[in-house]
Amino acid sequence: MKDFQDYKNVWIFAEQRDLELMGVAKELLGEGYRLSRGLSGDSKVCAVIMGYGVSNLIDEAYAYGADIVYTMDHPLLKNYTTDAYAKVLSEAIKSYKPEIVLFGATHIGRDLAPRVAARLNTGLTADCTRLDVNTSDYMDYLEKNTTASLNGLDRNDTSTMLKQTRPAFGGNLMATIITPNSRPQMSTVRPGVMAKLERDDSHKGIHINVAVNLEDDDIRVKVRDVIIEAKKIVSLTDAKIICSGGRGVGSKEGFKLMEEFAETVGGMVGASRGAVDSGWIDQSRQVGQTGTTVKPKIYFACGISGAIQHLAGMQESDIIIAINKDPDCPMMKIADYALEGDLKQVIPEIIEQWKSN
Amino acid sequence: MRIIVCVKQVPDTNEIKINPETGTLIRDGVPSILNPDDANALEAALAIKDSCPDTTTVTAITMGPPQAKEMLKDCIAMGADEAILLSDRALGGSDTWATSNALASGIKQIGSYDLIFAGRQAIDGDTAQVGPQIAEKLNLPQVTYVRSLKLNDDCLTVERALENGYEIIDVKMPCLLTTIKELNTPRYKTVQGIMDSESADISVWNADDIGVDKHTVGLKASPTNVFKSFTPKPKGAGVYVSGGSPKEKVQILLSALEEKHVI
Ligand SMILES: Cc1cc2nc3c(=O)[nH]c(=O)nc-3n(C[C@H](O)[C@H](O)[C@H](O)COP(=O)(O)OP(=O)(O)OC[C@H]3O[C@@H](n4cnc5c(N)ncnc54)[C@H](O)[C@@H]3O)c2cc1C
Ligand SMILES: Cc1cc2nc3c(=O)[nH]c(=O)nc-3n(C[C@H](O)[C@H](O)[C@H](O)COP(=O)(O)OP(=O)(O)OC[C@H]3O[C@@H](n4cnc5c(N)ncnc54)[C@H](O)[C@@H]3O)c2cc1C
């Protein structure tokens, strides 16, 4: 066994874009806080904020749980580039020796983290959805949520190796990955799965400004422009949220309500063949065996009975919410949340409460 | 100009089944395919070759078991000029760090190159790490998530997709790009290509051939280990919300979603 005593603390790459902390950075601070309290001694959770003119973000990082905030502030860090960020971050990791480094699995995190891990000759686990240092917590998780056997695991085990759990093979398989022989232990973490701490503006920590050693020649690409596009979901398969309506929607008029619903929750309108055949909505929106197969984060099935041909196109959705008058129809049986009621009353209520949230 | 395309043979994960008892993959009868993002990578290389056919060579390289030759033949049938298979027991079980050591050594063995393509992500391991890690080992600039590219002399102008838009980036060659499906539509194999691929001479290199340090490849050298693999429990029964007014029912629903961090 190698001796890793020098390595301490949990680092969060607190990604900012246009001087705003990304949501996943706050989630990682929450997760990092939880992990750091399970590690030995006085382990801390530290936010690493890179960019140009980032000092305004320090208090926010404290508010979401950071004990220490490292800033690397430099004109050449204004736009993200692999070269500049990898150099500055690798050097900082070498000198401060964190035990764990977490990145959001964003297009930037997944560009930067592998490069840094390769430079430091350490392991990197991709797109994690669960992290544990405590063996007993990890065993609870396995028992409750998975088919894994607990063979070889011991609830009294006090070692605090990071157990990094992630989906692979298109989500068909889960794996827990460890990094036993090198430090830091590094992971990218899927946005939207870890819990933020409640924002506490009275929480303060320590700020350390890290000197940045960068020159123009270090950066071998030129970012000419960064273009932000209003998110326009073009196809059902890309939609994170789908609000599908069936024959229970009742009319063309009813699909106007579905449109408003989708707009409010940031989703896209889908439909059953029952609704398409009634002429209330275009065939391109049909979900199912003879329509599109979808796997959104949330699938709202409103007034859809759940015929097998419809289920074939949506049953892999992360969360299925059924709204139906009939508590015994198949859709209500397979739903994660089955709301019994008249959609004409329930949907306006969701719209109103969603907006006020 | 020499273009190298990193390609991986993967099981078609749409067809994979899990043995619920053991929590392991049932690979029997599951077809092996060219990783989808890698087909876009190869297409990008072939499109450049189309524009200057006499001066461009496209080389496909993979690390894998001997069966991966079949996939390399497909690459030749699509239009690649040559194909290389890195195959050796010593390379088996490599994680992304070790995989990129092997591929970087293989690429060095090929010699000179102007442009390297990799797919963004393989659909089995799903890490999206091998491309950037090869770039690091070869000390090359990288651009990931490439959704469009234009070649002008020794410089490329590429669009790199972000979650909410894109960046326009200039990068000098040599460099490594990782490709996504938005970049192009891969071509089909041609009849002539299929015939060529039957007689094509695919180079097979072992660890000694590429001169890689054996302490940096394979299962033992890999910094990450698979500690456990398993499947999620099948979904339990859902939550029924039936009592109360519509307002109350929606309140119950939304607070449950919030509690689970769904919204
Ligand atoms: C070969 C083949 C291929 C098919 N492919 C597809 C396909 O790709 N996609 C597809 O969707 N179907 C497909 N179908 C059709 C499928 O079998 C069903 O007929 C169809 O899905 C039914 O649509 P529905 O659920 O909207 O209608 P219904 O089955 O009529 O259900 C309407 C539901 O709305 C509820 N409801 C009524 N009023 C209200 C209200 N006010 N509030 C709340 N709930 C209410 C009812 O309780 C009922 O559950 C296919 C069929 C065949 C034979
Ligand atoms: C369940 C499971 C989980 C795993 N998790 C991790 C993990 O978190 N971290 C880790 O380091 N390793 C992990 N591994 C090991 C990893 O899958 C292998 O190292 C694999 O060889 C490369 O990773 P990938 O499939 O994710 O490729 P990616 O990094 O997703 O592939 C990106 C691109 O790199 C190129 N490429 C990748 N592999 C090859 C190849 N063999 N030949 C040619 N080109 C290639 C292709 O162009 C491909 O499109 C895991 C393995 C399993 C079975």
mmCIF file with all atom_site columns, N, CA, C and O in Angstrom, chain A residues 115-147:
data_model
loop_
_atom_site.group_PDB
_atom_site.id
_atom_site.type_symbol
_atom_site.label_atom_id
_atom_site.label_alt_id
_atom_site.label_comp_id
_atom_site.label_asym_id
_atom_site.label_entity_id
_atom_site.label_seq_id
_atom_site.pdbx_PDB_ins_code
_atom_site.Cartn_x
_atom_site.Cartn_y
_atom_site.Cartn_z
_atom_site.occupancy
_atom_site.B_iso_or_equiv
_atom_site.pdbx_formal_charge
_atom_site.auth_seq_id
_atom_site.auth_comp_id
_atom_site.auth_asym_id
_atom_site.auth_atom_id
_atom_site.pdbx_PDB_model_num
ATOM 1   N N  . ARG A 1 115 ? -7.884  15.189 -19.286 1.00 0.00 ? 115 ARG A N  1
ATOM 2   C CA . ARG A 1 115 ? -6.579  15.757 -19.612 1.00 0.00 ? 115 ARG A CA 1
ATOM 3   C C  . ARG A 1 115 ? -5.742  15.920 -18.337 1.00 0.00 ? 115 ARG A C  1
ATOM 4   O O  . ARG A 1 115 ? -4.560  15.576 -18.302 1.00 0.00 ? 115 ARG A O  1
ATOM 5   N N  . VAL A 1 116 ? -6.388  16.425 -17.296 1.00 0.00 ? 116 VAL A N  1
ATOM 6   C CA . VAL A 1 116 ? -5.681  16.641 -16.030 1.00 0.00 ? 116 VAL A CA 1
ATOM 7   C C  . VAL A 1 116 ? -5.296  15.296 -15.407 1.00 0.00 ? 116 VAL A C  1
ATOM 8   O O  . VAL A 1 116 ? -4.168  15.102 -14.953 1.00 0.00 ? 116 VAL A O  1
ATOM 9   N N  . ALA A 1 117 ? -6.233  14.339 -15.426 1.00 0.00 ? 117 ALA A N  1
ATOM 10  C CA . ALA A 1 117 ? -5.949  13.026 -14.839 1.00 0.00 ? 117 ALA A CA 1
ATOM 11  C C  . ALA A 1 117 ? -4.776  12.364 -15.560 1.00 0.00 ? 117 ALA A C  1
ATOM 12  O O  . ALA A 1 117 ? -3.914  11.756 -14.928 1.00 0.00 ? 117 ALA A O  1
ATOM 13  N N  . ALA A 1 118 ? -4.746  12.493 -16.884 1.00 0.00 ? 118 ALA A N  1
ATOM 14  C CA . ALA A 1 118 ? -3.648  11.884 -17.636 1.00 0.00 ? 118 ALA A CA 1
ATOM 15  C C  . ALA A 1 118 ? -2.328  12.560 -17.282 1.00 0.00 ? 118 ALA A C  1
ATOM 16  O O  . ALA A 1 118 ? -1.303  11.905 -17.124 1.00 0.00 ? 118 ALA A O  1
ATOM 17  N N  . ARG A 1 119 ? -2.357  13.876 -17.121 1.00 0.00 ? 119 ARG A N  1
ATOM 18  C CA . ARG A 1 119 ? -1.121  14.589 -16.800 1.00 0.00 ? 119 ARG A CA 1
ATOM 19  C C  . ARG A 1 119 ? -0.610  14.196 -15.417 1.00 0.00 ? 119 ARG A C  1
ATOM 20  O O  . ARG A 1 119 ? 0.587   14.112 -15.185 1.00 0.00 ? 119 ARG A O  1
ATOM 21  N N  . LEU A 1 120 ? -1.533  13.948 -14.498 1.00 0.00 ? 120 LEU A N  1
ATOM 22  C CA . LEU A 1 120 ? -1.139  13.595 -13.138 1.00 0.00 ? 120 LEU A CA 1
ATOM 23  C C  . LEU A 1 120 ? -0.956  12.089 -12.967 1.00 0.00 ? 120 LEU A C  1
ATOM 24  O O  . LEU A 1 120 ? -0.649  11.622 -11.878 1.00 0.00 ? 120 LEU A O  1
ATOM 25  N N  . ASN A 1 121 ? -1.191  11.338 -14.039 1.00 0.00 ? 121 ASN A N  1
ATOM 26  C CA . ASN A 1 121 ? -1.100  9.879  -13.974 1.00 0.00 ? 121 ASN A CA 1
ATOM 27  C C  . ASN A 1 121 ? -1.939  9.285  -12.854 1.00 0.00 ? 121 ASN A C  1
ATOM 28  O O  . ASN A 1 121 ? -1.492  8.435  -12.078 1.00 0.00 ? 121 ASN A O  1
ATOM 29  N N  . THR A 1 122 ? -3.172  9.756  -12.775 1.00 0.00 ? 122 THR A N  1
ATOM 30  C CA . THR A 1 122 ? -4.091  9.176  -11.804 1.00 0.00 ? 122 THR A CA 1
ATOM 31  C C  . THR A 1 122 ? -5.365  8.727  -12.511 1.00 0.00 ? 122 THR A C  1
ATOM 32  O O  . THR A 1 122 ? -5.563  9.016  -13.690 1.00 0.00 ? 122 THR A O  1
ATOM 33  N N  . GLY A 1 123 ? -6.227  8.018  -11.793 1.00 0.00 ? 123 GLY A N  1
ATOM 34  C CA . GLY A 1 123 ? -7.447  7.494  -12.395 1.00 0.00 ? 123 GLY A CA 1
ATOM 35  C C  . GLY A 1 123 ? -8.555  8.531  -12.414 1.00 0.00 ? 123 GLY A C  1
ATOM 36  O O  . GLY A 1 123 ? -8.567  9.478  -11.632 1.00 0.00 ? 123 GLY A O  1
ATOM 37  N N  . LEU A 1 124 ? -9.473  8.338  -13.343 1.00 0.00 ? 124 LEU A N  1
ATOM 38  C CA . LEU A 1 124 ? -10.640 9.216  -13.446 1.00 0.00 ? 124 LEU A CA 1
ATOM 39  C C  . LEU A 1 124 ? -11.862 8.348  -13.713 1.00 0.00 ? 124 LEU A C  1
ATOM 40  O O  . LEU A 1 124 ? -11.840 7.498  -14.600 1.00 0.00 ? 124 LEU A O  1
ATOM 41  N N  . THR A 1 125 ? -12.902 8.565  -12.939 1.00 0.00 ? 125 THR A N  1
ATOM 42  C CA . THR A 1 125 ? -14.148 7.824  -13.138 1.00 0.00 ? 125 THR A CA 1
ATOM 43  C C  . THR A 1 125 ? -15.162 8.763  -13.764 1.00 0.00 ? 125 THR A C  1
ATOM 44  O O  . THR A 1 125 ? -15.323 9.901  -13.326 1.00 0.00 ? 125 THR A O  1
ATOM 45  N N  . ALA A 1 126 ? -15.851 8.254  -14.784 1.00 0.00 ? 126 ALA A N  1
ATOM 46  C CA . ALA A 1 126 ? -16.679 9.119  -15.616 1.00 0.00 ? 126 ALA A CA 1
ATOM 47  C C  . ALA A 1 126 ? -18.127 9.152  -15.146 1.00 0.00 ? 126 ALA A C  1
ATOM 48  O O  . ALA A 1 126 ? -18.691 8.115  -14.804 1.00 0.00 ? 126 ALA A O  1
ATOM 49  N N  . ASP A 1 127 ? -18.690 10.342 -15.143 1.00 0.00 ? 127 ASP A N  1
ATOM 50  C CA . ASP A 1 127 ? -20.144 10.499 -15.120 1.00 0.00 ? 127 ASP A CA 1
ATOM 51  C C  . ASP A 1 127 ? -20.803 9.763  -13.945 1.00 0.00 ? 127 ASP A C  1
ATOM 52  O O  . ASP A 1 127 ? -21.804 9.073  -14.114 1.00 0.00 ? 127 ASP A O  1
ATOM 53  N N  . CYS A 1 128 ? -20.242 9.969  -12.758 1.00 0.00 ? 128 CYS A N  1
ATOM 54  C CA . CYS A 1 128 ? -20.730 9.246  -11.572 1.00 0.00 ? 128 CYS A CA 1
ATOM 55  C C  . CYS A 1 128 ? -22.114 9.744  -11.164 1.00 0.00 ? 128 CYS A C  1
ATOM 56  O O  . CYS A 1 128 ? -22.459 10.909 -11.332 1.00 0.00 ? 128 CYS A O  1
ATOM 57  N N  . THR A 1 129 ? -22.887 8.823  -10.603 1.00 0.00 ? 129 THR A N  1
ATOM 58  C CA . THR A 1 129 ? -24.192 9.200  -10.081 1.00 0.00 ? 129 THR A CA 1
ATOM 59  C C  . THR A 1 129 ? -24.269 8.964  -8.568  1.00 0.00 ? 129 THR A C  1
ATOM 60  O O  . THR A 1 129 ? -25.286 9.243  -7.947  1.00 0.00 ? 129 THR A O  1
ATOM 61  N N  . ARG A 1 130 ? -23.184 8.445  -7.996  1.00 0.00 ? 130 ARG A N  1
ATOM 62  C CA . ARG A 1 130 ? -23.184 8.194  -6.553  1.00 0.00 ? 130 ARG A CA 1
ATOM 63  C C  . ARG A 1 130 ? -21.736 8.107  -6.089  1.00 0.00 ? 130 ARG A C  1
ATOM 64  O O  . ARG A 1 130 ? -20.909 7.502  -6.766  1.00 0.00 ? 130 ARG A O  1
ATOM 65  N N  . LEU A 1 131 ? -21.440 8.728  -4.943  1.00 0.00 ? 131 LEU A N  1
ATOM 66  C CA . LEU A 1 131 ? -20.090 8.671  -4.381  1.00 0.00 ? 131 LEU A CA 1
ATOM 67  C C  . LEU A 1 131 ? -20.197 8.326  -2.903  1.00 0.00 ? 131 LEU A C  1
ATOM 68  O O  . LEU A 1 131 ? -21.088 8.818  -2.209  1.00 0.00 ? 131 LEU A O  1
ATOM 69  N N  . ASP A 1 132 ? -19.281 7.474  -2.435  1.00 0.00 ? 132 ASP A N  1
ATOM 70  C CA . ASP A 1 132 ? -19.267 7.125  -1.014  1.00 0.00 ? 132 ASP A CA 1
ATOM 71  C C  . ASP A 1 132 ? -17.832 7.045  -0.511  1.00 0.00 ? 132 ASP A C  1
ATOM 72  O O  . ASP A 1 132 ? -16.972 6.517  -1.215  1.00 0.00 ? 132 ASP A O  1
ATOM 73  N N  . VAL A 1 133 ? -17.597 7.500  0.704   1.00 0.00 ? 133 VAL A N  1
ATOM 74  C CA . VAL A 1 133 ? -16.343 7.163  1.375   1.00 0.00 ? 133 VAL A CA 1
ATOM 75  C C  . VAL A 1 133 ? -16.618 6.182  2.512   1.00 0.00 ? 133 VAL A C  1
ATOM 76  O O  . VAL A 1 133 ? -15.762 5.380  2.873   1.00 0.00 ? 133 VAL A O  1
ATOM 77  N N  . ASN A 1 134 ? -17.822 6.229  3.041   1.00 0.00 ? 134 ASN A N  1
ATOM 78  C CA . ASN A 1 134 ? -18.177 5.381  4.169   1.00 0.00 ? 134 ASN A CA 1
ATOM 79  C C  . ASN A 1 134 ? -18.728 4.039  3.673   1.00 0.00 ? 134 ASN A C  1
ATOM 80  O O  . ASN A 1 134 ? -19.677 3.998  2.894   1.00 0.00 ? 134 ASN A O  1
ATOM 81  N N  . THR A 1 135 ? -18.121 2.944  4.119   1.00 0.00 ? 135 THR A N  1
ATOM 82  C CA . THR A 1 135 ? -18.501 1.619  3.611   1.00 0.00 ? 135 THR A CA 1
ATOM 83  C C  . THR A 1 135 ? -19.936 1.247  3.988   1.00 0.00 ? 135 THR A C  1
ATOM 84  O O  . THR A 1 135 ? -20.673 0.672  3.193   1.00 0.00 ? 135 THR A O  1
ATOM 85  N N  . SER A 1 136 ? -20.318 1.607  5.195   1.00 0.00 ? 136 SER A N  1
ATOM 86  C CA . SER A 1 136 ? -21.653 1.242  5.643   1.00 0.00 ? 136 SER A CA 1
ATOM 87  C C  . SER A 1 136 ? -22.734 1.955  4.813   1.00 0.00 ? 136 SER A C  1
ATOM 88  O O  . SER A 1 136 ? -23.735 1.344  4.424   1.00 0.00 ? 136 SER A O  1
ATOM 89  N N  . ASP A 1 137 ? -22.518 3.224  4.521   1.00 0.00 ? 137 ASP A N  1
ATOM 90  C CA . ASP A 1 137 ? -23.456 3.962  3.659   1.00 0.00 ? 137 ASP A CA 1
ATOM 91  C C  . ASP A 1 137 ? -23.532 3.319  2.277   1.00 0.00 ? 137 ASP A C  1
ATOM 92  O O  . ASP A 1 137 ? -24.600 3.195  1.679   1.00 0.00 ? 137 ASP A O  1
ATOM 93  N N  . TYR A 1 138 ? -22.358 2.940  1.794   1.00 0.00 ? 138 TYR A N  1
ATOM 94  C CA . TYR A 1 138 ? -22.298 2.319  0.461   1.00 0.00 ? 138 TYR A CA 1
ATOM 95  C C  . TYR A 1 138 ? -23.087 1.011  0.455   1.00 0.00 ? 138 TYR A C  1
ATOM 96  O O  . TYR A 1 138 ? -23.853 0.728  -0.474  1.00 0.00 ? 138 TYR A O  1
ATOM 97  N N  . MET A 1 139 ? -22.952 0.239  1.528   1.00 0.00 ? 139 MET A N  1
ATOM 98  C CA . MET A 1 139 ? -23.683 -1.027 1.605   1.00 0.00 ? 139 MET A CA 1
ATOM 99  C C  . MET A 1 139 ? -25.191 -0.783 1.682   1.00 0.00 ? 139 MET A C  1
ATOM 100 O O  . MET A 1 139 ? -25.978 -1.506 1.066   1.00 0.00 ? 139 MET A O  1
ATOM 101 N N  . ASP A 1 140 ? -25.583 0.237  2.421   1.00 0.00 ? 140 ASP A N  1
ATOM 102 C CA . ASP A 1 140 ? -27.008 0.586  2.474   1.00 0.00 ? 140 ASP A CA 1
ATOM 103 C C  . ASP A 1 140 ? -27.532 0.889  1.080   1.00 0.00 ? 140 ASP A C  1
ATOM 104 O O  . ASP A 1 140 ? -28.613 0.461  0.688   1.00 0.00 ? 140 ASP A O  1
ATOM 105 N N  . TYR A 1 141 ? -26.743 1.667  0.349   1.00 0.00 ? 141 TYR A N  1
ATOM 106 C CA . TYR A 1 141 ? -27.154 2.028  -1.012  1.00 0.00 ? 141 TYR A CA 1
ATOM 107 C C  . TYR A 1 141 ? -27.313 0.783  -1.877  1.00 0.00 ? 141 TYR A C  1
ATOM 108 O O  . TYR A 1 141 ? -28.311 0.613  -2.579  1.00 0.00 ? 141 TYR A O  1
ATOM 109 N N  . LEU A 1 142 ? -26.304 -0.099 -1.836  1.00 0.00 ? 142 LEU A N  1
ATOM 110 C CA . LEU A 1 142 ? -26.362 -1.312 -2.665  1.00 0.00 ? 142 LEU A CA 1
ATOM 111 C C  . LEU A 1 142 ? -27.586 -2.144 -2.305  1.00 0.00 ? 142 LEU A C  1
ATOM 112 O O  . LEU A 1 142 ? -28.299 -2.633 -3.183  1.00 0.00 ? 142 LEU A O  1
ATOM 113 N N  . GLU A 1 143 ? -27.818 -2.291 -1.017  1.00 0.00 ? 143 GLU A N  1
ATOM 114 C CA . GLU A 1 143 ? -28.915 -3.131 -0.558  1.00 0.00 ? 143 GLU A CA 1
ATOM 115 C C  . GLU A 1 143 ? -30.250 -2.598 -1.034  1.00 0.00 ? 143 GLU A C  1
ATOM 116 O O  . GLU A 1 143 ? -31.113 -3.328 -1.497  1.00 0.00 ? 143 GLU A O  1
ATOM 117 N N  . LYS A 1 144 ? -30.398 -1.284 -0.897  1.00 0.00 ? 144 LYS A N  1
ATOM 118 C CA . LYS A 1 144 ? -31.688 -0.675 -1.181  1.00 0.00 ? 144 LYS A CA 1
ATOM 119 C C  . LYS A 1 144 ? -31.976 -0.567 -2.686  1.00 0.00 ? 144 LYS A C  1
ATOM 120 O O  . LYS A 1 144 ? -33.100 -0.756 -3.128  1.00 0.00 ? 144 LYS A O  1
ATOM 121 N N  . ASN A 1 145 ? -30.947 -0.261 -3.462  1.00 0.00 ? 145 ASN A N  1
ATOM 122 C CA . ASN A 1 145 ? -31.201 0.130  -4.854  1.00 0.00 ? 145 ASN A CA 1
ATOM 123 C C  . ASN A 1 145 ? -30.708 -0.821 -5.920  1.00 0.00 ? 145 ASN A C  1
ATOM 124 O O  . ASN A 1 145 ? -30.965 -0.592 -7.099  1.00 0.00 ? 145 ASN A O  1
ATOM 125 N N  . THR A 1 146 ? -29.942 -1.827 -5.553  1.00 0.00 ? 146 THR A N  1
ATOM 126 C CA . THR A 1 146 ? -29.301 -2.626 -6.591  1.00 0.00 ? 146 THR A CA 1
ATOM 127 C C  . THR A 1 146 ? -29.415 -4.109 -6.298  1.00 0.00 ? 146 THR A C  1
ATOM 128 O O  . THR A 1 146 ? -29.841 -4.515 -5.219  1.00 0.00 ? 146 THR A O  1
ATOM 129 N N  . THR A 1 147 ? -28.958 -4.903 -7.273  1.00 0.00 ? 147 THR A N  1
ATOM 130 C CA . THR A 1 147 ? -28.966 -6.351 -7.110  1.00 0.00 ? 147 THR A CA 1
ATOM 131 C C  . THR A 1 147 ? -27.602 -6.850 -6.645  1.00 0.00 ? 147 THR A C  1
ATOM 132 O O  . THR A 1 147 ? -27.355 -8.047 -6.626  1.00 0.00 ? 147 THR A O  1
#
